[in-house]
mmCIF file of N, CA and C in Angstrom:
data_model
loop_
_atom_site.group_PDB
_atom_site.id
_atom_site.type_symbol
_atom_site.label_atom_id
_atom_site.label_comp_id
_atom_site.label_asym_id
_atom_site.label_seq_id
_atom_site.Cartn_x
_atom_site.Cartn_y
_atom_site.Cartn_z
ATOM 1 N N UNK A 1 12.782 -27.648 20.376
ATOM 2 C CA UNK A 1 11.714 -27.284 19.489
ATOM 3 C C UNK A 1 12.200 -26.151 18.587
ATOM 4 N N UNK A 2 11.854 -26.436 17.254
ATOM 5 C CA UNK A 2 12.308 -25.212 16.271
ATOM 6 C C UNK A 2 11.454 -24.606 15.846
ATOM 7 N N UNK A 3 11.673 -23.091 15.666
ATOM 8 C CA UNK A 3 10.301 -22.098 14.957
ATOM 9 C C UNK A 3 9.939 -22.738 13.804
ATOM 10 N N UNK A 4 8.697 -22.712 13.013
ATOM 11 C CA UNK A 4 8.184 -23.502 11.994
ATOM 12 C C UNK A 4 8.655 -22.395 10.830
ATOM 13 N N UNK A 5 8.920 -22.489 10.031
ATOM 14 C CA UNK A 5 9.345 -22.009 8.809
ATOM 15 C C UNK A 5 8.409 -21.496 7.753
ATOM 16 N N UNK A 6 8.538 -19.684 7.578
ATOM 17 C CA UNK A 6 7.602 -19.182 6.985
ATOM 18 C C UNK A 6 7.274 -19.606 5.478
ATOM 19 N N UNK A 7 6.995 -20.548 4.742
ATOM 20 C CA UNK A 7 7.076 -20.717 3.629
ATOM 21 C C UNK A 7 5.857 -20.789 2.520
ATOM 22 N N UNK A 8 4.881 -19.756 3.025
ATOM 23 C CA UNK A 8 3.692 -20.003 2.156
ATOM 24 C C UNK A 8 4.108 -19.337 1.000
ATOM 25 N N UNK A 9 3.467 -19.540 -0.302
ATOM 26 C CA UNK A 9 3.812 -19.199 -1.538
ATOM 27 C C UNK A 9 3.009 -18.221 -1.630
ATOM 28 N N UNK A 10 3.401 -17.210 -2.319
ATOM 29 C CA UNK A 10 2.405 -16.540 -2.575
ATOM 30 C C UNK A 10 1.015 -16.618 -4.094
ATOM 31 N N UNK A 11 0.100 -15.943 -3.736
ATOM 32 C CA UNK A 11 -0.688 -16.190 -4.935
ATOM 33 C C UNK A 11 -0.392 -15.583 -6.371
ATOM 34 N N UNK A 12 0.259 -15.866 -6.761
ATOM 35 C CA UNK A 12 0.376 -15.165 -8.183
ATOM 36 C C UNK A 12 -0.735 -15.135 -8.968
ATOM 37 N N UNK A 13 -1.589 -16.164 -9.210
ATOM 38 C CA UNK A 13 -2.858 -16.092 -10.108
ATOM 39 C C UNK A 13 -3.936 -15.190 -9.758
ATOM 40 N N UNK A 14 -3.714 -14.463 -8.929
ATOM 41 C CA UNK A 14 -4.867 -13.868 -8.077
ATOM 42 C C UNK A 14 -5.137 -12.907 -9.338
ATOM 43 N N UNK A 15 -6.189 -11.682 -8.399
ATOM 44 C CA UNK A 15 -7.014 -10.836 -9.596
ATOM 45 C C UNK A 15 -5.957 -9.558 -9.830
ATOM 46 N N UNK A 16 -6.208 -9.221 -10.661
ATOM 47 C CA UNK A 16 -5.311 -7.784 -11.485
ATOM 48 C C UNK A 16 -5.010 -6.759 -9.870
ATOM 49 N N UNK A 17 -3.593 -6.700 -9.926
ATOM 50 C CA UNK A 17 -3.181 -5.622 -8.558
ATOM 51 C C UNK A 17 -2.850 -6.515 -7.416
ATOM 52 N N UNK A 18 -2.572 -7.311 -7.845
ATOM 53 C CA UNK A 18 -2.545 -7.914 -6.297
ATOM 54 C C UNK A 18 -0.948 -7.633 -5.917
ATOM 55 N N UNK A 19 -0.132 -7.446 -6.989
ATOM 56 C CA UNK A 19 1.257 -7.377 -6.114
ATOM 57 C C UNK A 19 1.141 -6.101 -5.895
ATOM 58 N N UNK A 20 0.427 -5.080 -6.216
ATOM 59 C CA UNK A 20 0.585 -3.526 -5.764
ATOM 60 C C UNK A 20 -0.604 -3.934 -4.200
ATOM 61 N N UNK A 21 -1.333 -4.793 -4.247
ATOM 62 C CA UNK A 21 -1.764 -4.507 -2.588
ATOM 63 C C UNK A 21 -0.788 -5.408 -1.548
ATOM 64 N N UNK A 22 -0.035 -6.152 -2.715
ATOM 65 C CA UNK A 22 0.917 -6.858 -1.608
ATOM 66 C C UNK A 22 1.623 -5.837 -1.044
ATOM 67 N N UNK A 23 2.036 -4.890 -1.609
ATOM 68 C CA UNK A 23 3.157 -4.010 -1.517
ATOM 69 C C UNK A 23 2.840 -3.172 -0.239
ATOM 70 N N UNK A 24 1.295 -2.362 -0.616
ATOM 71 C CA UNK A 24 0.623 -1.489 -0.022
ATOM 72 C C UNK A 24 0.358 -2.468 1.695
ATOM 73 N N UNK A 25 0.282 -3.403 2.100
ATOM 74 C CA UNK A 25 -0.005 -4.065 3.298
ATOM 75 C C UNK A 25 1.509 -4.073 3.613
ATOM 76 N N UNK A 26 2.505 -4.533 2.866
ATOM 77 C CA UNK A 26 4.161 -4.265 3.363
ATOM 78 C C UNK A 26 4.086 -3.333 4.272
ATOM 79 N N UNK A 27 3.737 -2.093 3.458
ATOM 80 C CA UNK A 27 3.871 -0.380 3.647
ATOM 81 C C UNK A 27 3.234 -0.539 5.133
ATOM 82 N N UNK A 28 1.786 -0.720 4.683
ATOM 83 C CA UNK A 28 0.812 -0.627 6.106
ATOM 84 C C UNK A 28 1.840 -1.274 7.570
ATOM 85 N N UNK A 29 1.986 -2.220 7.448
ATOM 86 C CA UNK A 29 2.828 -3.020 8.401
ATOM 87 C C UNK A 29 4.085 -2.697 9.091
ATOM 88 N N UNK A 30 4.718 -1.816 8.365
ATOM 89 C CA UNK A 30 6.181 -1.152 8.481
ATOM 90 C C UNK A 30 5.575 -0.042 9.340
ATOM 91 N N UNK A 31 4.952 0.403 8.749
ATOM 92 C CA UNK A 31 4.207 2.167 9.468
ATOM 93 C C UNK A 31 3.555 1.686 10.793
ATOM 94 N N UNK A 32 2.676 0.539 10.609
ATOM 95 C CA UNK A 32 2.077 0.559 11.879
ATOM 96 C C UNK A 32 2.830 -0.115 13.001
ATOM 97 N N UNK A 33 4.165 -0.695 12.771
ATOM 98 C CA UNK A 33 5.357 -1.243 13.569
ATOM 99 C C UNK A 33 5.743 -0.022 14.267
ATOM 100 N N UNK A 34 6.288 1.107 13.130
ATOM 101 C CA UNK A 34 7.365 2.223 13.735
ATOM 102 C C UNK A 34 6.381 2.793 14.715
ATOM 103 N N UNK A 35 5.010 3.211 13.876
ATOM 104 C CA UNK A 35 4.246 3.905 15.035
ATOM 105 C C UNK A 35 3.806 3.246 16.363
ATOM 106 N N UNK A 36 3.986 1.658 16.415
ATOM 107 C CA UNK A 36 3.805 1.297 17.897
ATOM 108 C C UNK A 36 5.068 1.632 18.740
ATOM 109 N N UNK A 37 6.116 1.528 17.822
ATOM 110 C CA UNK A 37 7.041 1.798 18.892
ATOM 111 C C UNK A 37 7.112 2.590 19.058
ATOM 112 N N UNK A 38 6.855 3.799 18.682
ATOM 113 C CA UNK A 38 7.028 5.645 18.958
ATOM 114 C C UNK A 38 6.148 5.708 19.997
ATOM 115 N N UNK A 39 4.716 4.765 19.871
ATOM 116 C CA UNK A 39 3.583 4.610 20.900
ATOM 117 C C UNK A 39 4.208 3.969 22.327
ATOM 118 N N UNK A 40 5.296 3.163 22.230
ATOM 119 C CA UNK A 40 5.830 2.758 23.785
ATOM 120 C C UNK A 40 6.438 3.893 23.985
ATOM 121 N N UNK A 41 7.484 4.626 23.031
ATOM 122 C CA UNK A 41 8.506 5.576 23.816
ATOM 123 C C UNK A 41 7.620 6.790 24.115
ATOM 124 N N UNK A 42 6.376 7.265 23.665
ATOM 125 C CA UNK A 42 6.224 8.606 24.188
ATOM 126 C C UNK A 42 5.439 8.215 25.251
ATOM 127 N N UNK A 43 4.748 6.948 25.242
ATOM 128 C CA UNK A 43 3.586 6.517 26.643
ATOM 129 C C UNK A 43 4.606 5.781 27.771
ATOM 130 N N UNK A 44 5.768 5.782 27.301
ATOM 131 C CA UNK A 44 6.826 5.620 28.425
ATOM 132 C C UNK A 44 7.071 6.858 29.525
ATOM 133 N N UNK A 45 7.500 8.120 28.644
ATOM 134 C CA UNK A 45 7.353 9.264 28.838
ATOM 135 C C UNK A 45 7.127 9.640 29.632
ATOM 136 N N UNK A 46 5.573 9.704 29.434
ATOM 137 C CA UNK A 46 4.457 10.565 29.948
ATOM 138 C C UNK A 46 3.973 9.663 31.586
ATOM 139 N N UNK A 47 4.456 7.957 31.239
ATOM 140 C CA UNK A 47 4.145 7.184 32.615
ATOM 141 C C UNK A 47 5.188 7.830 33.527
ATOM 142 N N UNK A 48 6.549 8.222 32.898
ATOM 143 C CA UNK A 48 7.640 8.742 33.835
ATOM 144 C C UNK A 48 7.701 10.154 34.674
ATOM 145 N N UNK A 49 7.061 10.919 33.467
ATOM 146 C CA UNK A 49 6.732 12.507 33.963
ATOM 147 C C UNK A 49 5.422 12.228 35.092
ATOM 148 N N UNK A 50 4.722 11.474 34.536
ATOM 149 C CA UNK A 50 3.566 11.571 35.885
ATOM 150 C C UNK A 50 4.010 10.990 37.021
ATOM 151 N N UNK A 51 4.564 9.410 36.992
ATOM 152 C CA UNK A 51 5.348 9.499 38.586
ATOM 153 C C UNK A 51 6.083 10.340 38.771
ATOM 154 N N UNK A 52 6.885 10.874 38.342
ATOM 155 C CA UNK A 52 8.053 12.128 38.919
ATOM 156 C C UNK A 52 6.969 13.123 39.654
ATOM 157 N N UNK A 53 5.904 13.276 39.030
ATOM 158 C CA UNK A 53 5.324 14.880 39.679
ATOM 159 C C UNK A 53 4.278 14.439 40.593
ATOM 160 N N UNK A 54 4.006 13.278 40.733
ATOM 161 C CA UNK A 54 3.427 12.944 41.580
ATOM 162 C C UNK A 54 1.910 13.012 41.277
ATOM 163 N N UNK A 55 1.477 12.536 39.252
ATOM 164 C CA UNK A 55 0.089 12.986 39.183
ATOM 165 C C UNK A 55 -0.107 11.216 38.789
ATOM 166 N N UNK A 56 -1.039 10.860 39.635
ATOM 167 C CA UNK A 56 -1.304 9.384 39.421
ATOM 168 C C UNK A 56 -2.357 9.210 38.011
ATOM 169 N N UNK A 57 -3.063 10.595 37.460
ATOM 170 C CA UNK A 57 -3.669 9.883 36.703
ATOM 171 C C UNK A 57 -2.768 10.321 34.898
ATOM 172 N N UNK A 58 -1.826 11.373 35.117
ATOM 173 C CA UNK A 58 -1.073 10.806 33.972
ATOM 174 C C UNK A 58 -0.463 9.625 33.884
ATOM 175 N N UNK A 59 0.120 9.461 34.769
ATOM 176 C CA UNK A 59 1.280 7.482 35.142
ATOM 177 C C UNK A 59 -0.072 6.736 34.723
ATOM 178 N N UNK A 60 -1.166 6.659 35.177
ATOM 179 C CA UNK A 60 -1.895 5.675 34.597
ATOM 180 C C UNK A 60 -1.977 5.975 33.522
ATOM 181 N N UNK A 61 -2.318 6.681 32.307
ATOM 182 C CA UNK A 61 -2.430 7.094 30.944
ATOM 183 C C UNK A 61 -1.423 6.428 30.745
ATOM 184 N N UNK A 62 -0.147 6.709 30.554
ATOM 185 C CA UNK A 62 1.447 6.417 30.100
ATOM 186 C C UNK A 62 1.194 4.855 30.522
ATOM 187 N N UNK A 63 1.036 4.390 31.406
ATOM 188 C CA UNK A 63 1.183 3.031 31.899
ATOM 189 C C UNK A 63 0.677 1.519 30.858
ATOM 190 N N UNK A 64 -1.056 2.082 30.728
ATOM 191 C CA UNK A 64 -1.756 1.551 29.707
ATOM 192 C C UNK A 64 -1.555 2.132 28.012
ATOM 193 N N UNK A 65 -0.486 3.212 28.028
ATOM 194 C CA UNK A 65 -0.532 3.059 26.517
ATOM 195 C C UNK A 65 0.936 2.441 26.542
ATOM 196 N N UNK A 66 1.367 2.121 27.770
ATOM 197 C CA UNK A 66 2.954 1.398 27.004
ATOM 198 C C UNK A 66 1.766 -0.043 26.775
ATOM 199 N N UNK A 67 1.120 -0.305 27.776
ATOM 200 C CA UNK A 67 0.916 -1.568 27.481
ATOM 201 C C UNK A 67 0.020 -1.761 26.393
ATOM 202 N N UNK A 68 -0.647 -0.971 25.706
ATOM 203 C CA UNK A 68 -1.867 -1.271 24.853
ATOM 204 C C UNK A 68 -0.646 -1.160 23.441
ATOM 205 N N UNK A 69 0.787 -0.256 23.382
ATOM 206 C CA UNK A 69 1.345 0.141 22.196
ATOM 207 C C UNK A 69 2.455 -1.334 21.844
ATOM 208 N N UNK A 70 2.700 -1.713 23.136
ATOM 209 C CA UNK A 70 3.788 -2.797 23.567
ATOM 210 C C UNK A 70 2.787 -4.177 22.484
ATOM 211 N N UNK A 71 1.407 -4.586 23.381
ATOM 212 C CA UNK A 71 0.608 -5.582 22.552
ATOM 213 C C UNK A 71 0.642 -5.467 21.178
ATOM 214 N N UNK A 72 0.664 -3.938 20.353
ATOM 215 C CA UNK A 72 0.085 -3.926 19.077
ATOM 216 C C UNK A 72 1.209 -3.693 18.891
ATOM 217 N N UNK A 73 2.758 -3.906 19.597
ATOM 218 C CA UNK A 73 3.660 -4.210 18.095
ATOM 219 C C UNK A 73 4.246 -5.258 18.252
ATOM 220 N N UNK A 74 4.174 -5.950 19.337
ATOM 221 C CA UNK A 74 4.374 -7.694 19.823
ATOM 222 C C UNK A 74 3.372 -8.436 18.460
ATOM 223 N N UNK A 75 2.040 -8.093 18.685
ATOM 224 C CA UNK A 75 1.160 -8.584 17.468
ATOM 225 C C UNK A 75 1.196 -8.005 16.183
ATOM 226 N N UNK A 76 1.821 -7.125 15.991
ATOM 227 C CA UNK A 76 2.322 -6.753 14.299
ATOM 228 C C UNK A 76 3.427 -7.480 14.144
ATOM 229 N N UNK A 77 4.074 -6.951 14.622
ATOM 230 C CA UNK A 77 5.856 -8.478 14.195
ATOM 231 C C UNK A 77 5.483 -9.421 14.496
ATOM 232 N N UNK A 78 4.671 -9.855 14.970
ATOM 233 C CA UNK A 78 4.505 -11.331 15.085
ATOM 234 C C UNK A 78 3.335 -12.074 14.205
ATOM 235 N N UNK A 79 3.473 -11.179 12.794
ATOM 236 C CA UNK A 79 2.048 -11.391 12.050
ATOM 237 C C UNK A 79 2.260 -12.235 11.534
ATOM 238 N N UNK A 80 3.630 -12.615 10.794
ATOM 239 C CA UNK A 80 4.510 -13.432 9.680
ATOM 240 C C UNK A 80 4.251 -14.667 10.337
ATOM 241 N N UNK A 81 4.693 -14.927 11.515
ATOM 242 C CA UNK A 81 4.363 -16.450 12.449
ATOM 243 C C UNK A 81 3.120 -16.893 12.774
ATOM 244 N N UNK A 82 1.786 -16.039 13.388
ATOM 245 C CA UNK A 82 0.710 -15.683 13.434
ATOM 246 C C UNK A 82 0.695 -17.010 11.890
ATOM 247 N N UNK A 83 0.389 -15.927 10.818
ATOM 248 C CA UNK A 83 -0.228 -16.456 9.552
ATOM 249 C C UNK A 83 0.179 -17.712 9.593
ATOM 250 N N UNK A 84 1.666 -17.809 9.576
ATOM 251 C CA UNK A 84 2.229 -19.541 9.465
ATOM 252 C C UNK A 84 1.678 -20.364 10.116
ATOM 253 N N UNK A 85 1.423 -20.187 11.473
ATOM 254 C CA UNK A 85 1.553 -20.816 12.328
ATOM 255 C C UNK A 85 -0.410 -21.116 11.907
ATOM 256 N N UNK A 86 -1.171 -20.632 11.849
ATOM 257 C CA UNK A 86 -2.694 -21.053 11.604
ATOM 258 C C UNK A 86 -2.741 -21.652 10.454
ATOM 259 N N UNK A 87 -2.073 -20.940 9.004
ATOM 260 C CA UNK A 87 -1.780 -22.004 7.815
ATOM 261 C C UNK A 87 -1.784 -23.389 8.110
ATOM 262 N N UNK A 88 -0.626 -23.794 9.175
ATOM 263 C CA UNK A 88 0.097 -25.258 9.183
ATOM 264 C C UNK A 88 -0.925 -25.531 10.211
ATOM 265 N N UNK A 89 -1.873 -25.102 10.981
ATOM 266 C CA UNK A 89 -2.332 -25.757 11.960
ATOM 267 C C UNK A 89 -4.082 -25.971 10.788
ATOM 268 N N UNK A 90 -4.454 -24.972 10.227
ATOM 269 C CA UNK A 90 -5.359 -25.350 9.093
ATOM 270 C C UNK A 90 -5.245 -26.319 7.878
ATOM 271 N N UNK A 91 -4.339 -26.700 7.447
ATOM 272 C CA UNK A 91 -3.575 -27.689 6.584
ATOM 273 C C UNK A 91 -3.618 -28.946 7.601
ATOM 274 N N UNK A 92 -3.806 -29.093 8.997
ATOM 275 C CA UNK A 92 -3.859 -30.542 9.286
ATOM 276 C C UNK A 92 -5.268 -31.085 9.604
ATOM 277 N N UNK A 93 -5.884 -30.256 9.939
ATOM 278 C CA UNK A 93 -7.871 -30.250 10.376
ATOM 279 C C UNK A 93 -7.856 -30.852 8.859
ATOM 280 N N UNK A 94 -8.307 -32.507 9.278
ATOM 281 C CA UNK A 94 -9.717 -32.828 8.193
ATOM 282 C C UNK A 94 -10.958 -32.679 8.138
#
């Protein structure tokens, strides 16, 4: 099985600005990538410092933000396929 191929066109006819909000959602997307991952490494951290010292309710904090930071950048990089992937599955519904 092969990944389906991102190839939607974009809208050029759209309304006045649209390639400056294309741009601006780029931006958004990049930022909110780096900041999930800064969100696994410091809630990695803080899960590590709390088992070391033996405080169970920091390790739980750290624990659920690797996992809540891990989801939201699994589902940001995976927006490009996401979109494709509902495009091509909306394009076959009659």
């Amino acid at each position: 099985m092969s990944a389906p191929r991102i190839d939607i066109p974009p809208n050029t006819n759209g309304l006045p600005g649209l390639a400056a909000l294309e741009s601006m959602v780029g931006a958004l997307l990049t930022f909110g990538l780096v900041a999930a991952v800064a969100g696994v490494a410091i809630s990695s951290i803080a899960w590590a410092i709390g088992s070391h010292s033996s405080n169970p309710h920091v390790a739980g904090k750290g624990k659920t933000g690797v996992l809540v930071a891990g989801g939201a950048a699994l589902l940001i990089g995976a927006a490009n396929a996401l979109v494709t992937f509902f495009n091509t599955v909306g394009h076959t519904v009659q």
